[in-house]
Amino acid sequence: MLTRVKSAVANFMGGIMAGSAGADHGSGADLPLRFPYGRPEFLGLSPDEVECSADHIARPILILSKDTRRLPWTTGYAEVINAGKSTHNEDQASCEVLFVKKKAGGSNSTPNKNSTKRRSSLPNGEGLQLKENSDTDGINLYYWSLFDGHAGSGAAVVASKLLQHHILEQLQEIVDILRNTAVLPPTCLGEEPDNPSTNSRTLTRAASLRGGVGAPGSPSTPPTRFFTEKKIPHECLVIGAIESAFKEMDLQIERERTVYNISGGCTALVVVYLLGKLYVANAGDSRAIIIRNGEVIPMSSEFTPETERQRLQYLAYMQPHLLGNEFTHLEFPRRVQRKEVGKRMLYRDFNMTGWAYKTIEEDDLKFPLIYGEGKKARVMATIGVTRGLGDHDLKVHDSNIYIKPFLSSSPEVHAGGTGPGDASQGSAEGPGLADIQRQAGLWRRHLCLRHPFDPREQTVMKGAPRVVIGWGSFWEGPVRDNRFLVV
């Protein structure tokens, strides 16, 4: 009985907090939703089932039906709402197979969920698979993503619908370059690739005297280059496309929040499998590791006020107006008291990893930019994550100080290798076991995938305390040697 009372009170307070947050962020609540709220499409839930999933007392576990395979690589999924945190589950996930083909016409447009041809992940009994495509000038792309929402579900819902299309749009311009793996990408689009065998051939003495092509002074001889030119591998083009897509997604949320109700923000954790390589992109406090042959290899880093302290402090140092004359960019072991003005206290600035002493001044009495430690660390005493999407209207409580300038949408992208048996990077047959998780909290959402060519390869993604995604055979039977636990 006591548990039910606590859950009801937490649910009630969560609704009040959600409502007040929306009021603080302007009149967005009066605007139409960009996309209606729901759980991930591949779950195939009815409106009644979506409503039941938000029951903070029963907390039903949502899973994929075992009667049909809707997702690639034998993907499984399970989630449960975090009781008392918010009225609805603010987290989202998506899983799709896309076909990247060069865009006809070359015109740019804002990605729309209905503008890209793809196989829907809705439960239609056919599974999420690409149909036989007569086109041979494209490549297949496997996409999984998790979005940990906060202060509302709007940003997470929009990102789960559109981020993959931003990635697709970025890749469309370079798809021909990616397919031609034998030649490095040109420095300028439209340039003919260098042919080392032609440029380095030795001229005969007669040809040189006649002023043949390649001889000094010949009109057909290209000018001598007195600078080196970087050789950019194809992998870097894919990483750049993913990074650009994150930026464009955040800009689209910023633009459309004036005409749609896109509440809150979200972290973003994306896995892309393209041309035999696994790319893990993380903007937030989620974690990713690859487990292969019993070895654990980190594939992402947490972006929190503590891990990005120096970046945040440097930004505040260079642009002090962002602090609104209410905060100080310096870090102290604790809040400075007025009686300590004139004394020497430990402090840390943006250029320091260690600590030193300084004489306390009047400005040091301001609230610190980064307050708290560990999981309780917050930027401006408001948010505990420093990268993600959205949050364009987020302000310090009871002030007009925006926090978005300190939050970055840039992801950290790691690419898996293609060498067979590469224990540190995966292999050509599969990306290995990718385990994407948050260190805090129980795992309350689970998505499991199995690589189609190597059933032994297993991957688990865990993002937010409520989600896990992965490849593997454990979804169909008892866990044996998979080295993870779902609670």
Coordinates of C-alpha atoms in Angstrom, one line a residue:
M1 CA 0.0 0.0 0.0
L2 CA 2.8 2.4 0.9
T3 CA 4.5 1.7 -2.4
R4 CA 1.3 2.6 -4.3
V5 CA 0.9 5.8 -2.4
K6 CA 4.5 6.8 -3.1
S7 CA 4.0 6.0 -6.8
A8 CA 0.8 8.1 -7.0
V9 CA 2.4 11.0 -5.3
A10 CA 5.5 10.8 -7.6
N11 CA 3.3 10.6 -10.7
F12 CA 1.3 13.6 -9.5
M13 CA 4.4 15.7 -8.8
G14 CA 5.9 14.6 -12.1
G15 CA 2.9 16.0 -13.9
I16 CA 3.1 19.3 -12.0
M17 CA 6.8 19.6 -12.8
A18 CA 6.3 18.8 -16.5
G19 CA 3.6 21.4 -16.7
S20 CA 5.6 24.1 -15.0
A21 CA 8.6 23.3 -17.2
G22 CA 6.5 23.8 -20.3
A23 CA 5.2 27.1 -18.9
D24 CA 8.8 28.3 -18.4
H25 CA 9.7 27.5 -21.9
G26 CA 7.2 29.9 -23.5
S27 CA 4.0 29.3 -25.3
G28 CA 5.1 26.1 -27.1
A29 CA 2.4 24.1 -25.3
D30 CA -0.2 25.9 -27.4
L31 CA 1.4 24.8 -30.7
P32 CA 0.7 21.5 -32.5
L33 CA 3.0 18.5 -32.0
R34 CA 5.5 17.9 -34.7
F35 CA 4.8 14.1 -34.3
P36 CA 2.2 12.5 -32.0
Y37 CA 3.6 10.9 -28.9
G38 CA 4.0 7.2 -29.0
R39 CA 6.4 4.3 -28.2
P40 CA 8.9 3.1 -30.9
E41 CA 7.1 2.2 -34.1
F42 CA 8.5 -1.3 -34.2
L43 CA 6.6 -2.3 -31.1
G44 CA 3.4 -1.9 -33.0
L45 CA 1.3 -0.7 -30.0
S46 CA -2.2 0.5 -30.2
P47 CA -3.2 3.8 -28.6
D48 CA -4.7 1.9 -25.6
E49 CA -1.4 -0.1 -25.2
V50 CA 0.6 3.1 -25.3
E51 CA -1.6 4.5 -22.6
C52 CA -1.2 1.4 -20.5
S53 CA 2.6 1.5 -20.9
A54 CA 2.6 4.7 -18.8
D55 CA 1.1 3.0 -15.8
H56 CA 3.5 3.9 -13.0
I57 CA 2.0 1.2 -10.7
A58 CA 1.8 -1.8 -12.9
R59 CA 4.8 -0.8 -15.0
P60 CA 4.3 -3.3 -17.8
I61 CA 7.3 -4.6 -19.8
L62 CA 6.9 -3.9 -23.5
I63 CA 8.6 -6.4 -25.8
L64 CA 8.6 -7.5 -29.4
S65 CA 6.4 -10.4 -30.3
K66 CA 8.2 -13.6 -30.8
D67 CA 5.8 -14.6 -33.6
T68 CA 7.3 -12.2 -36.1
R69 CA 10.7 -10.8 -37.0
R70 CA 10.2 -7.1 -37.7
L71 CA 13.7 -5.9 -37.2
P72 CA 17.0 -6.8 -38.9
W73 CA 19.7 -9.0 -37.3
T74 CA 17.1 -10.7 -35.1
T75 CA 16.6 -7.6 -33.1
G76 CA 14.7 -7.9 -29.8
Y77 CA 13.5 -5.1 -27.6
A78 CA 12.0 -4.5 -24.1
E79 CA 11.3 -1.4 -22.1
V80 CA 9.6 -0.3 -18.9
I81 CA 8.7 3.2 -17.7
N82 CA 10.8 4.8 -14.9
A83 CA 8.2 5.2 -12.2
G84 CA 7.6 8.6 -10.9
K85 CA 10.0 10.5 -13.2
S86 CA 7.5 11.8 -15.7
T87 CA 3.9 11.2 -16.8
H88 CA 5.0 9.4 -20.0
N89 CA 8.2 7.6 -21.1
E90 CA 10.4 10.4 -22.5
D91 CA 12.9 8.0 -24.1
Q92 CA 12.7 6.8 -27.7
A93 CA 14.3 4.2 -30.0
S94 CA 14.3 3.4 -33.7
C95 CA 15.7 0.7 -35.9
E96 CA 15.7 0.9 -39.7
V97 CA 17.3 -0.4 -42.9
L98 CA 17.9 2.3 -45.4
F99 CA 19.1 2.4 -49.0
V100 CA 21.6 5.2 -49.7
K101 CA 21.4 6.3 -53.3
K102 CA 22.7 9.4 -55.0
K103 CA 20.1 12.2 -54.9
A104 CA 18.7 13.2 -58.2
G105 CA 18.8 16.9 -58.9
G106 CA 21.0 17.7 -55.9
S107 CA 18.4 20.0 -54.3
N108 CA 18.5 20.2 -50.5
S109 CA 15.4 20.1 -48.4
T110 CA 14.5 19.7 -44.8
P111 CA 14.2 16.0 -44.1
N112 CA 10.6 14.8 -43.5
K113 CA 9.6 11.4 -42.2
N114 CA 7.5 10.8 -45.3
S115 CA 10.1 12.0 -47.8
T116 CA 12.5 9.0 -47.8
K117 CA 11.6 5.7 -49.3
R118 CA 12.3 3.0 -46.8
R119 CA 10.9 -0.2 -45.3
S120 CA 8.7 0.7 -42.3
S121 CA 9.4 -1.0 -39.0
L122 CA 5.7 -1.4 -38.3
P123 CA 4.5 -4.9 -37.4
N124 CA 3.2 -6.0 -40.8
G125 CA 4.4 -9.6 -40.6
E126 CA 7.0 -9.1 -43.3
G127 CA 9.9 -7.9 -41.1
L128 CA 12.1 -4.8 -41.6
Q129 CA 14.0 -5.8 -44.7
L130 CA 14.8 -4.1 -48.0
K131 CA 13.0 -5.4 -51.1
E132 CA 15.1 -6.5 -54.0
N133 CA 16.3 -3.3 -55.5
S134 CA 17.0 -3.0 -59.2
D135 CA 19.3 -0.1 -58.6
T136 CA 23.0 -1.0 -58.2
D137 CA 24.3 2.5 -57.5
G138 CA 23.6 2.6 -53.8
I139 CA 24.5 0.9 -50.5
N140 CA 22.5 -0.5 -47.6
L141 CA 22.7 1.2 -44.2
Y142 CA 21.6 -0.4 -41.0
Y143 CA 20.6 2.0 -38.3
W144 CA 19.8 1.8 -34.6
S145 CA 19.3 4.6 -32.2
L146 CA 18.4 5.5 -28.6
F147 CA 17.3 8.9 -27.3
D148 CA 17.2 9.7 -23.6
G149 CA 14.6 12.5 -23.2
H150 CA 14.4 15.0 -20.5
A151 CA 12.0 17.9 -19.7
G152 CA 9.5 16.4 -22.1
S153 CA 9.4 13.8 -24.9
G154 CA 9.1 16.2 -27.9
A155 CA 12.8 16.4 -28.9
A156 CA 13.3 12.6 -28.5
V157 CA 10.3 11.8 -30.6
V158 CA 11.4 14.2 -33.4
A159 CA 14.9 12.9 -33.3
S160 CA 13.8 9.3 -33.5
K161 CA 11.8 10.1 -36.6
L162 CA 14.2 12.3 -38.5
L163 CA 17.8 11.9 -37.5
Q164 CA 18.3 8.8 -39.7
H165 CA 17.0 10.8 -42.7
H166 CA 19.6 13.6 -42.0
I167 CA 22.3 10.9 -42.0
L168 CA 20.9 9.5 -45.3
E169 CA 20.9 13.0 -46.8
Q170 CA 24.5 13.6 -45.9
L171 CA 25.6 10.3 -47.3
Q172 CA 23.7 10.8 -50.6
E173 CA 26.2 13.3 -51.8
I174 CA 29.2 11.0 -51.3
V175 CA 27.7 7.6 -52.1
D176 CA 29.6 7.2 -55.3
I177 CA 32.9 8.0 -53.5
L178 CA 32.1 5.5 -50.8
R179 CA 31.4 2.8 -53.3
N180 CA 34.7 3.3 -55.0
T181 CA 36.9 2.0 -52.2
A182 CA 40.0 1.6 -54.5
V183 CA 40.5 5.3 -54.8
L184 CA 40.8 7.9 -52.0
P185 CA 38.2 10.6 -51.9
P186 CA 39.1 13.6 -54.0
T187 CA 39.9 16.9 -52.3
C188 CA 37.4 18.8 -54.4
L189 CA 34.3 17.2 -55.9
G190 CA 34.6 16.8 -59.6
E191 CA 38.4 16.5 -59.6
E192 CA 39.9 13.4 -61.2
P193 CA 41.8 11.3 -58.7
D194 CA 45.5 11.3 -58.8
N195 CA 47.2 8.4 -60.6
P196 CA 50.5 7.8 -59.0
S197 CA 51.7 5.5 -61.7
T198 CA 51.3 8.2 -64.3
N199 CA 52.7 11.1 -62.3
S200 CA 55.8 9.3 -61.2
R201 CA 56.9 7.8 -64.5
T202 CA 60.3 8.6 -65.7
L203 CA 60.7 10.7 -68.9
T204 CA 63.2 9.6 -71.5
R205 CA 66.0 12.0 -72.3
A206 CA 64.6 12.6 -75.8
A207 CA 61.1 13.4 -74.5
S208 CA 62.6 15.8 -72.0
L209 CA 64.5 17.6 -74.7
R210 CA 61.5 17.9 -76.9
G211 CA 59.4 19.4 -74.1
G212 CA 57.1 16.4 -73.8
V213 CA 54.3 16.2 -71.2
G214 CA 55.9 16.2 -67.8
A215 CA 59.1 17.9 -68.8
P216 CA 60.0 21.1 -67.0
G217 CA 58.5 24.1 -68.8
S218 CA 56.1 22.1 -70.9
P219 CA 52.6 23.8 -71.1
S220 CA 51.0 20.5 -70.2
T221 CA 53.0 20.0 -67.0
P222 CA 51.0 20.8 -63.9
P223 CA 52.4 23.4 -61.6
T224 CA 54.7 22.2 -58.9
R225 CA 53.1 21.8 -55.5
F226 CA 55.1 23.2 -52.6
F227 CA 52.7 21.9 -50.0
T228 CA 51.5 18.5 -48.8
E229 CA 48.0 17.2 -49.2
K230 CA 46.2 15.1 -46.6
K231 CA 44.9 11.8 -47.7
I232 CA 41.4 11.4 -46.3
P233 CA 40.1 7.8 -46.0
H234 CA 36.5 6.9 -46.7
E235 CA 35.8 6.2 -43.1
C236 CA 36.3 9.9 -42.2
L237 CA 33.7 10.8 -44.8
V238 CA 31.1 8.6 -43.0
I239 CA 32.1 10.1 -39.7
G240 CA 31.8 13.6 -41.0
A241 CA 28.3 12.8 -42.5
I242 CA 27.1 11.5 -39.1
E243 CA 28.5 14.6 -37.3
S244 CA 26.9 16.9 -39.9
A245 CA 23.6 15.1 -39.5
F246 CA 23.5 15.7 -35.7
K247 CA 24.1 19.4 -36.3
E248 CA 21.4 19.6 -38.9
M249 CA 19.0 17.7 -36.7
D250 CA 19.6 20.2 -33.8
L251 CA 19.1 23.2 -36.1
Q252 CA 15.9 21.7 -37.5
I253 CA 14.5 21.4 -33.9
E254 CA 15.6 25.0 -33.3
R255 CA 13.8 26.2 -36.4
E256 CA 10.6 24.2 -36.0
R257 CA 10.1 24.9 -32.3
T258 CA 8.5 28.2 -33.3
V259 CA 5.7 26.4 -35.2
Y260 CA 5.6 23.1 -33.4
N261 CA 5.5 22.0 -29.7
I262 CA 8.9 20.3 -29.4
S263 CA 9.5 20.0 -25.7
G264 CA 12.7 19.4 -23.8
G265 CA 15.8 17.8 -25.2
C266 CA 17.5 14.4 -25.4
T267 CA 20.8 12.6 -25.6
A268 CA 21.4 10.6 -28.8
L269 CA 23.2 7.3 -29.2
V270 CA 23.4 6.0 -32.8
V271 CA 24.8 2.9 -34.3
V272 CA 25.3 2.7 -38.1
Y273 CA 26.5 -0.4 -40.0
L274 CA 27.7 0.6 -43.4
L275 CA 30.0 -1.1 -45.9
G276 CA 31.2 -3.6 -43.3
K277 CA 32.0 -1.1 -40.6
L278 CA 30.2 -0.2 -37.4
Y279 CA 30.0 3.5 -36.4
V280 CA 28.9 4.4 -32.9
A281 CA 27.9 8.1 -32.4
N282 CA 27.2 9.4 -28.9
A283 CA 26.1 12.8 -27.9
G284 CA 25.2 12.6 -24.2
D285 CA 25.9 10.5 -21.1
S286 CA 25.4 7.0 -22.6
R287 CA 28.2 4.5 -22.9
A288 CA 29.2 2.1 -25.6
I289 CA 31.6 -0.9 -25.5
I290 CA 32.4 -3.7 -27.8
I291 CA 32.9 -7.1 -26.2
R292 CA 34.8 -9.6 -28.5
N293 CA 36.7 -12.7 -27.5
G294 CA 36.2 -11.8 -23.9
E295 CA 37.8 -8.4 -24.2
V296 CA 35.9 -5.1 -23.4
I297 CA 36.7 -2.1 -25.6
P298 CA 35.1 1.3 -24.9
M299 CA 33.4 2.8 -27.9
S300 CA 32.1 6.1 -26.4
S301 CA 32.6 8.5 -23.5
E302 CA 30.2 10.2 -21.2
F303 CA 29.7 13.9 -21.7
T304 CA 28.8 15.4 -18.4
P305 CA 29.7 18.6 -16.5
E306 CA 32.7 16.9 -15.0
T307 CA 34.1 15.3 -18.1
E308 CA 33.6 18.5 -20.1
R309 CA 34.5 20.9 -17.3
Q310 CA 37.4 22.6 -19.1
R311 CA 35.4 23.2 -22.3
L312 CA 32.5 24.7 -20.3
Q313 CA 34.9 26.9 -18.2
Y314 CA 36.8 28.1 -21.3
L315 CA 33.5 29.0 -23.1
A316 CA 32.4 31.0 -20.0
Y317 CA 35.8 32.7 -19.7
M318 CA 35.7 33.8 -23.3
Q319 CA 32.0 34.8 -23.2
P320 CA 31.3 35.9 -19.7
H321 CA 28.0 37.5 -20.7
L322 CA 26.6 33.9 -21.0
L323 CA 26.8 33.7 -17.2
G324 CA 24.3 36.5 -16.8
N325 CA 26.3 38.0 -13.9
E326 CA 25.0 35.3 -11.7
F327 CA 27.7 32.6 -12.1
T328 CA 31.4 32.2 -12.0
H329 CA 33.4 30.0 -14.3
L330 CA 35.9 29.1 -11.6
E331 CA 35.5 25.8 -9.6
F332 CA 36.0 25.6 -5.9
P333 CA 35.8 22.6 -3.6
R334 CA 32.6 24.1 -2.1
R335 CA 30.5 27.3 -2.2
V336 CA 32.5 30.3 -1.1
Q337 CA 31.2 32.2 1.9
R338 CA 31.4 35.9 2.3
K339 CA 33.5 35.6 5.4
E340 CA 36.1 33.9 3.3
V341 CA 36.7 37.0 1.0
G342 CA 40.4 37.9 1.2
K343 CA 41.5 34.4 2.3
R344 CA 43.3 31.9 0.0
M345 CA 41.2 28.9 -1.2
L346 CA 41.7 26.0 -3.5
Y347 CA 40.3 26.6 -7.0
R348 CA 40.5 25.3 -10.6
D349 CA 40.3 27.1 -13.9
F350 CA 39.8 26.0 -17.5
N351 CA 43.6 25.6 -18.1
M352 CA 44.1 23.3 -15.0
T353 CA 43.7 19.7 -14.3
G354 CA 45.1 20.1 -10.8
W355 CA 44.3 22.6 -8.0
A356 CA 45.9 25.8 -6.8
Y357 CA 45.3 28.5 -4.2
K358 CA 43.9 32.0 -5.0
T359 CA 42.8 34.9 -3.0
I360 CA 39.0 35.0 -2.8
E361 CA 37.4 38.1 -4.4
E362 CA 33.8 39.4 -4.5
D363 CA 33.1 37.8 -7.9
D364 CA 34.0 34.4 -6.4
L365 CA 30.8 34.5 -4.3
K366 CA 28.7 33.9 -7.4
F367 CA 27.2 30.5 -8.0
P368 CA 29.7 28.1 -9.8
L369 CA 29.1 27.2 -13.4
I370 CA 29.5 23.6 -12.5
Y371 CA 28.1 22.5 -9.2
G372 CA 28.1 19.1 -7.6
E373 CA 30.2 16.0 -8.3
G374 CA 29.7 12.6 -9.9
K375 CA 26.1 11.9 -11.1
K376 CA 24.9 15.0 -9.2
A377 CA 27.1 17.4 -11.1
R378 CA 25.0 20.1 -12.9
V379 CA 25.6 22.9 -15.4
M380 CA 24.2 26.1 -13.8
A381 CA 22.5 23.8 -11.2
T382 CA 20.1 22.7 -13.9
I383 CA 21.2 19.9 -16.3
G384 CA 23.5 16.9 -15.8
V385 CA 24.4 16.3 -19.5
T386 CA 26.4 18.5 -21.8
R387 CA 25.7 17.1 -25.2
G388 CA 22.5 16.2 -27.0
L389 CA 19.7 17.6 -29.1
G390 CA 17.1 20.2 -28.4
D391 CA 17.0 22.2 -25.1
H392 CA 16.9 25.5 -27.0
D393 CA 14.4 27.0 -24.5
L394 CA 16.1 25.6 -21.4
K395 CA 16.8 28.4 -18.8
V396 CA 18.2 28.6 -15.3
H397 CA 15.3 28.4 -12.9
D398 CA 13.6 31.8 -12.3
S399 CA 16.0 33.7 -14.6
N400 CA 16.5 34.6 -18.2
I401 CA 19.8 32.8 -18.6
Y402 CA 19.8 30.3 -21.4
I403 CA 21.8 27.1 -20.9
K404 CA 21.9 26.0 -24.6
P405 CA 25.1 27.8 -25.4
F406 CA 26.9 25.4 -23.1
L407 CA 25.3 22.3 -24.6
S408 CA 26.8 20.8 -27.8
S409 CA 25.1 18.7 -30.4
S410 CA 28.4 17.3 -31.7
P411 CA 28.7 13.6 -31.3
E412 CA 31.8 11.5 -30.6
V413 CA 32.0 9.0 -33.4
H414 CA 34.0 5.8 -33.3
A415 CA 34.4 3.4 -36.2
G416 CA 34.9 -0.4 -35.9
G417 CA 37.5 -2.0 -38.0
T418 CA 37.1 -4.5 -40.9
G419 CA 40.0 -6.8 -40.3
P420 CA 39.0 -10.4 -39.6
G421 CA 39.6 -11.3 -36.0
D422 CA 40.4 -7.8 -34.9
A423 CA 39.5 -8.1 -31.2
S424 CA 39.7 -4.4 -30.6
Q425 CA 37.6 -3.1 -33.4
G426 CA 35.2 -6.0 -34.5
S427 CA 35.5 -7.9 -37.8
A428 CA 34.3 -7.9 -41.4
E429 CA 31.8 -10.6 -40.5
G430 CA 30.2 -8.5 -37.8
P431 CA 30.8 -5.6 -35.3
G432 CA 31.2 -7.9 -32.3
L433 CA 29.3 -7.3 -29.1
A434 CA 28.5 -3.6 -28.7
D435 CA 27.2 -2.9 -25.2
I436 CA 25.9 0.6 -24.9
Q437 CA 24.9 1.6 -21.4
R438 CA 24.6 4.1 -18.7
Q439 CA 26.5 3.4 -15.6
A440 CA 23.8 4.5 -13.2
G441 CA 20.5 2.8 -12.6
L442 CA 19.0 -0.5 -13.5
W443 CA 18.6 -1.5 -17.1
R444 CA 14.9 -1.1 -17.9
R445 CA 14.9 -1.2 -21.7
H446 CA 16.4 -3.9 -23.9
L447 CA 17.0 -4.2 -27.6
C448 CA 18.9 -7.3 -28.8
L449 CA 20.3 -8.0 -32.3
R450 CA 22.1 -10.9 -34.0
H451 CA 24.4 -10.4 -36.9
P452 CA 22.9 -12.4 -39.9
F453 CA 26.2 -13.9 -41.0
D454 CA 27.7 -14.9 -37.7
P455 CA 25.3 -16.0 -34.9
R456 CA 28.1 -16.0 -32.4
E457 CA 28.5 -12.2 -32.7
Q458 CA 26.3 -10.5 -30.2
T459 CA 25.7 -6.8 -29.5
V460 CA 23.9 -5.1 -26.6
M461 CA 23.1 -1.4 -26.5
K462 CA 22.1 0.1 -23.3
G463 CA 21.1 3.8 -23.2
A464 CA 19.5 5.5 -20.2
P465 CA 18.7 3.4 -17.2
R466 CA 15.6 2.1 -19.1
V467 CA 17.1 0.8 -22.3
V468 CA 19.3 -1.9 -23.7
I469 CA 20.0 -2.7 -27.4
G470 CA 22.1 -5.5 -28.8
W471 CA 22.8 -8.3 -31.2
G472 CA 22.8 -11.9 -30.0
S473 CA 21.0 -15.2 -29.6
F474 CA 20.2 -14.7 -25.9
W475 CA 16.9 -13.2 -26.8
E476 CA 15.5 -16.6 -27.8
G477 CA 16.8 -18.6 -24.8
P478 CA 18.3 -18.4 -21.4
V479 CA 21.4 -16.3 -20.8
R480 CA 24.5 -18.4 -20.7
D481 CA 27.8 -16.8 -21.6
N482 CA 26.7 -13.3 -22.8
R483 CA 28.4 -11.4 -19.9
F484 CA 25.6 -9.1 -19.1
L485 CA 22.5 -8.9 -16.8
V486 CA 19.1 -7.4 -17.4
V487 CA 17.2 -6.3 -14.3

